[in-house]
Short mmCIF file of C-alpha atoms in Angstrom, two decimals:
data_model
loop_
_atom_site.label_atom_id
_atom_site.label_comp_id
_atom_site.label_asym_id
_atom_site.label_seq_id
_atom_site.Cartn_x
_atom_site.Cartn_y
_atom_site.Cartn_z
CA UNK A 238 -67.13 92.34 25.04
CA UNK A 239 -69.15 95.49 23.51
CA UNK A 240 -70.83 95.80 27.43
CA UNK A 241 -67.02 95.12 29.31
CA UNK A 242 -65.53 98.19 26.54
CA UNK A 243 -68.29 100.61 27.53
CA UNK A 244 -68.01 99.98 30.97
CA UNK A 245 -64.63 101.27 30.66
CA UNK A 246 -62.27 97.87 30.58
CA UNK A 247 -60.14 96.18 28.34
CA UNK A 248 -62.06 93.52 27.22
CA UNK A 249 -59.36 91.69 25.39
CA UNK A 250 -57.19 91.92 28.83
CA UNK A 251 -60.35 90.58 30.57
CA UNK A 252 -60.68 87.26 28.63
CA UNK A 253 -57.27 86.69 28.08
CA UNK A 254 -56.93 86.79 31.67
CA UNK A 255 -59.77 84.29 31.94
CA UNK A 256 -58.86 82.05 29.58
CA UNK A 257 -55.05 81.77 30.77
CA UNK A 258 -55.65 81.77 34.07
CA UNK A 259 -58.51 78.80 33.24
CA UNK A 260 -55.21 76.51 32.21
CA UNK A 261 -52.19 77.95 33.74
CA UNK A 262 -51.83 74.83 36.21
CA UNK A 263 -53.03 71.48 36.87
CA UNK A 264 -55.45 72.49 39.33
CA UNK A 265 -56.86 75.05 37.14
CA UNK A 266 -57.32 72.61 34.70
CA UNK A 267 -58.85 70.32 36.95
CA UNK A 268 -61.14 72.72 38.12
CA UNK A 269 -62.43 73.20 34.90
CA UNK A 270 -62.87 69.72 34.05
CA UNK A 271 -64.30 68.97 37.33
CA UNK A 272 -67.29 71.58 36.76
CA UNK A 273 -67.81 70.81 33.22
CA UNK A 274 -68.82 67.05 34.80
CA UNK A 275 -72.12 67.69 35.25
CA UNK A 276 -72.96 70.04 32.35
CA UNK A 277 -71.67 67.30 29.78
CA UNK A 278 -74.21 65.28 31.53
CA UNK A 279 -76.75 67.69 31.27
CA UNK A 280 -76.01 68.69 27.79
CA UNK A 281 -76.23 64.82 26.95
CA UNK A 282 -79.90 64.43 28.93
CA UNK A 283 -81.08 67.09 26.47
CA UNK A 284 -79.60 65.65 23.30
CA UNK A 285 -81.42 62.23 24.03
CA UNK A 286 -84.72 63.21 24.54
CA UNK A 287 -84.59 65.80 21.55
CA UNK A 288 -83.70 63.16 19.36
CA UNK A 289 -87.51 62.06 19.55
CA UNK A 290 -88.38 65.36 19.97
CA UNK A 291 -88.93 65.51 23.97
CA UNK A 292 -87.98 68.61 25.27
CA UNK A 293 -85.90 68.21 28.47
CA UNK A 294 -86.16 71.12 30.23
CA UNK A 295 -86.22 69.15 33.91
CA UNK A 296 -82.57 68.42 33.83
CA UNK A 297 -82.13 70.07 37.03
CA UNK A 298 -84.88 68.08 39.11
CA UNK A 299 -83.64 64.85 37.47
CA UNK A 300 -80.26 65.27 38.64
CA UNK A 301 -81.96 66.32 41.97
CA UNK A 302 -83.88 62.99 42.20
CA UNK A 303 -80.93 61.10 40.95
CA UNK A 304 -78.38 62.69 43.72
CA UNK A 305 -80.88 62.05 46.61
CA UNK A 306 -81.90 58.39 45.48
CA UNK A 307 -77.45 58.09 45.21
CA UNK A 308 -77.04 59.66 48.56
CA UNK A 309 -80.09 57.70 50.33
CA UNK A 310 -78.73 54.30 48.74
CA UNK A 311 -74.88 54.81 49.84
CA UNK A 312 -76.06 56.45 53.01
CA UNK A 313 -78.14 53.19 54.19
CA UNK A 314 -76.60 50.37 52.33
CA UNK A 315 -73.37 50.11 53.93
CA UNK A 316 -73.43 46.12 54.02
CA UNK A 317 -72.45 46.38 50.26
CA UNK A 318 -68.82 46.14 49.60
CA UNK A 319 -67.38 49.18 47.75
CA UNK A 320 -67.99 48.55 43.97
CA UNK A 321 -71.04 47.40 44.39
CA UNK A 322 -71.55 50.30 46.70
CA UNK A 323 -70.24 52.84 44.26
CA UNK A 324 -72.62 50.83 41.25
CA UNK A 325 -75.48 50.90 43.56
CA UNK A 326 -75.46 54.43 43.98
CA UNK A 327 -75.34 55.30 40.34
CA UNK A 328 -77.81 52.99 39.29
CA UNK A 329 -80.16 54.41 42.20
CA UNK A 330 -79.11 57.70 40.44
CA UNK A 331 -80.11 56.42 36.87
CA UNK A 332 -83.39 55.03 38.00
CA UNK A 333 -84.37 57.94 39.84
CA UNK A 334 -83.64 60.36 37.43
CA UNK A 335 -84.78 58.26 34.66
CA UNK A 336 -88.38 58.03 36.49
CA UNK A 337 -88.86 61.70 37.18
CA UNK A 338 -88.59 62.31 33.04
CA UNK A 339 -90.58 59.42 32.56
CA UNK A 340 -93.46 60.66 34.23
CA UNK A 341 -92.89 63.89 32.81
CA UNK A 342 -92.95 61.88 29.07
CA UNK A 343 -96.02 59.39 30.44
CA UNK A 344 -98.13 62.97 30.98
CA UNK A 345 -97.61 63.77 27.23
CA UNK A 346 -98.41 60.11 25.80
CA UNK A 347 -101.45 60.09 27.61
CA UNK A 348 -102.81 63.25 28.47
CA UNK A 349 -101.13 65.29 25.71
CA UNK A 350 -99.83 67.68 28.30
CA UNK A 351 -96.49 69.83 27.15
CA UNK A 352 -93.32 68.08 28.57
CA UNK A 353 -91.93 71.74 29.10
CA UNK A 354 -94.70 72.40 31.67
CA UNK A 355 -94.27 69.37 33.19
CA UNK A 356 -90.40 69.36 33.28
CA UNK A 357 -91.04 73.05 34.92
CA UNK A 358 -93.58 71.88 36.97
CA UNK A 359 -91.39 69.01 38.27
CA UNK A 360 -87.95 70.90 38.72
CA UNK A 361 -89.85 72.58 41.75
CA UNK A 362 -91.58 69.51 42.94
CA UNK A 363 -88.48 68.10 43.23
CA UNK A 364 -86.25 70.94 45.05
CA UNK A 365 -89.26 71.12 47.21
CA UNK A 366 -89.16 67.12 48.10
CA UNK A 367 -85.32 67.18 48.60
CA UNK A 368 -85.73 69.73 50.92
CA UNK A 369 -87.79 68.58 52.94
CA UNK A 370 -85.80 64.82 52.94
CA UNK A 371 -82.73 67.09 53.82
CA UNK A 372 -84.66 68.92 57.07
CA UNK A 373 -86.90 66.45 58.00
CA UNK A 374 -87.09 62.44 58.08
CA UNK A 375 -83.08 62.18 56.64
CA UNK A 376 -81.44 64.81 58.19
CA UNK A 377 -78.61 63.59 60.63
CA UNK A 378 -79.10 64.01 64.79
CA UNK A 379 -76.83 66.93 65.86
CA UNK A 380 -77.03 69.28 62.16
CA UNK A 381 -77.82 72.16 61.95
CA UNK A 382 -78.08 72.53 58.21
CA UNK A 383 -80.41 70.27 55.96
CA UNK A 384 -78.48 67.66 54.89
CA UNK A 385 -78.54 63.50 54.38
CA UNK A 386 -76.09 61.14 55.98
CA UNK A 387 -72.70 61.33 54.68
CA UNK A 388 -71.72 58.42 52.29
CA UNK A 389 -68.84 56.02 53.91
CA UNK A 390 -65.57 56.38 52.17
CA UNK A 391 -65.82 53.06 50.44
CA UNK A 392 -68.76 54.67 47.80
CA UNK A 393 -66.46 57.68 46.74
CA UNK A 394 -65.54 58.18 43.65
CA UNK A 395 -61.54 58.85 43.84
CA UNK A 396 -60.15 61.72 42.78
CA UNK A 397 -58.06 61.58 39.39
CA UNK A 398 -55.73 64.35 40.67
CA UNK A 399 -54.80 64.47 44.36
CA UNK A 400 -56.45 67.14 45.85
CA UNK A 401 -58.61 67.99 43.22
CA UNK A 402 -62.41 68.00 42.75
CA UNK A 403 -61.78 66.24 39.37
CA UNK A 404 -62.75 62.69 39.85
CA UNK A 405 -63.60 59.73 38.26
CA UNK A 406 -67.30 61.05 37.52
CA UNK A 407 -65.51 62.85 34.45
CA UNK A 408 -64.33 60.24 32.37
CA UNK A 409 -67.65 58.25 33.18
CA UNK A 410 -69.68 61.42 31.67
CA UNK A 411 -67.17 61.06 28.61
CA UNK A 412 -67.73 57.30 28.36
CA UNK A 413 -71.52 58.10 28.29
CA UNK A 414 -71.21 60.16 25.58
CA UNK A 415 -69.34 58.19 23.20
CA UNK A 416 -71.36 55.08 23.77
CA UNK A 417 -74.50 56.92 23.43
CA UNK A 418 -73.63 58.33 20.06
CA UNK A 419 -73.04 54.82 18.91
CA UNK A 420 -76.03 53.94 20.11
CA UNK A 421 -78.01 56.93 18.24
CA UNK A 422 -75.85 56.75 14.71
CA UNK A 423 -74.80 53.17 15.01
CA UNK A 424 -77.71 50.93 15.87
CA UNK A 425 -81.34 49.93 14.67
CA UNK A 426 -83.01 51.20 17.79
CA UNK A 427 -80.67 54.89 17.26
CA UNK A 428 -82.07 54.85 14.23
CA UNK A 429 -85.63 54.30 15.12
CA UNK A 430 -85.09 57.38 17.79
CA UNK A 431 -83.62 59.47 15.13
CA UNK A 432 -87.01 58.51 13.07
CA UNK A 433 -89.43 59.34 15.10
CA UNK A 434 -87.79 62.39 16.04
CA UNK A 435 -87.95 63.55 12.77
CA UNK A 436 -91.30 62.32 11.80
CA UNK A 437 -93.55 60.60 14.06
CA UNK A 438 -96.45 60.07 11.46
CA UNK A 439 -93.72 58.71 9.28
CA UNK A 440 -92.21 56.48 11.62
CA UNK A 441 -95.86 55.29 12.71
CA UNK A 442 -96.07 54.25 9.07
CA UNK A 443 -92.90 52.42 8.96
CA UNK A 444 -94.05 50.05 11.74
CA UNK A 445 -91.54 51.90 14.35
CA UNK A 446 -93.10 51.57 17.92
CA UNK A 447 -93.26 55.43 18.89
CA UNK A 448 -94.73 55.26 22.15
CA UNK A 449 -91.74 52.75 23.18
CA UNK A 450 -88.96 54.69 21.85
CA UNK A 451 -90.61 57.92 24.03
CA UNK A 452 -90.62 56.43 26.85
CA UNK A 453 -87.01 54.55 25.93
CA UNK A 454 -85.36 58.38 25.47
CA UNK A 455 -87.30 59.67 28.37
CA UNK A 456 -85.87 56.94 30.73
CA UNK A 457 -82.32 57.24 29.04
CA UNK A 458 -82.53 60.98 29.05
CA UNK A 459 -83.46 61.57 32.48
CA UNK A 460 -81.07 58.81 33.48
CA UNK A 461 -78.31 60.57 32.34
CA UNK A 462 -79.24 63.52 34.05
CA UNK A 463 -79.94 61.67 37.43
CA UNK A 464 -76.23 60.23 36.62
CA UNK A 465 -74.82 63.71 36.78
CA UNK A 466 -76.36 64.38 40.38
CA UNK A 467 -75.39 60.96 41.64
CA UNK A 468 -71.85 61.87 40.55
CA UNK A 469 -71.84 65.14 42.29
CA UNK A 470 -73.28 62.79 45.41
CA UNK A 471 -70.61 60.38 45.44
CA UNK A 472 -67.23 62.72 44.22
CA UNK A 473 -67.58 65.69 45.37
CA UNK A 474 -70.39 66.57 48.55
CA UNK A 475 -70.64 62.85 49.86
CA UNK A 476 -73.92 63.99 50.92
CA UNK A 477 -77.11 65.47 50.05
CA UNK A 478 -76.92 68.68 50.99
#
């Protein structure tokens, strides 16, 4: 606000504006929800692994390894009828996600080495491998730009508001949330997370199986995150692209 005022604006005009124009009509407010999707699911990848004290800073290659593993599975497993199409592609999303973080996790448990340089490291090994998937072996005959086979219509996720890009991918992110804080405040193994989180030596001593529960909110973690990309995959681009 201080920066907007000495550039010479109103900056109580400026985010009044922003804000009423953010939810002055149903699309607006679709809009809104729509590109919030993927940040709750980012915000909730972080959240898990902090818990035990991992330090997700590779949300953005998981959800690039979870969209292309969502894209290549709906692309090239058309025999599947729709559901199972559409739960296919988000477990392929899940797993691959979940894996990339897992690695990332794996290099710490064994090697000691810094999940944030990893996760760093990773988020460009990743762009780099979807890249070259998009412009080289999955790339369509006849495209000019670097891109995988479009999903068929049956593995879209439907929009909640006609023409909107708010679909179904939104109240899924929700979902995740609220069953993942039951899982973290609610249950033994939440509990165990928490724990070790807060004091691995502690937890060690309490019989609590740290290396599992790593690798546990690593998987879950990056899952989430590859969730995110896999719902950008299916609702939204119907492609990797």
């Amino acid at each position: 606000g201080i920066l907007i005022a000495i550039c010479g604006y109103n900056p109580f005009e400026i985010y009044s504006a922003l804000f009423i124009e953010s939810f002055s009509s149903r699309s607006s407010v679709a809009l809104v929800l729509s590109e919030s999707m993927p940040m709750i699911f980012a915000g909730l990848a972080f959240v898990v692994g902090i818990k035990v004290g991992l330090v997700n800073v590779g949300v953005e290659g998981q959800m690039l390894s979870g969209a292309m593993c969502a894209a290549v599975v709906g692309a090239y497993c058309t025999w599947l009828p729709g559901p199972l199409l559409i739960l296919a592609c988000l477990l392929a999303g899940m797993i691959g996600g979940g894996l990339t973080f897992l690695l990332c996790t794996y290099l710490k448990s064994r090697f000691n080495a810094s999940e944030v340089i990893t996760c760093i490291m990773m988020n460009n090994i990743m762009a780099k491998v979807t890249e070259w998937l998009c412009n080289g072996p999955l790339k369509p005959e006849g495209v000019s730009i670097g891109q995988t086979k479009e999903i068929p219509e049956a593995a879209y996720l439907t929009a909640l508001i006609p023409r909107t890009k708010l679909t179904w991918a939104f109240p899924l992110a929700v979902v995740c949330c609220i069953v993942m804080y039951i899982i973290l405040e609610k249950t033994v193994v939440g509990f165990e997370m928490r724990v070790t989180g807060i004091n691995k030596t502690a937890s060690v001593v309490a019989g609590i199986r740290t290396n599992q529960m790593y690798y546990l909110s690593a998987f879950l973690s990056g899952a989430f995150a590859g969730l995110g990309g896999a719902g950008l995959v299916l609702g939204i681009y119907h492609r990797f692209m």
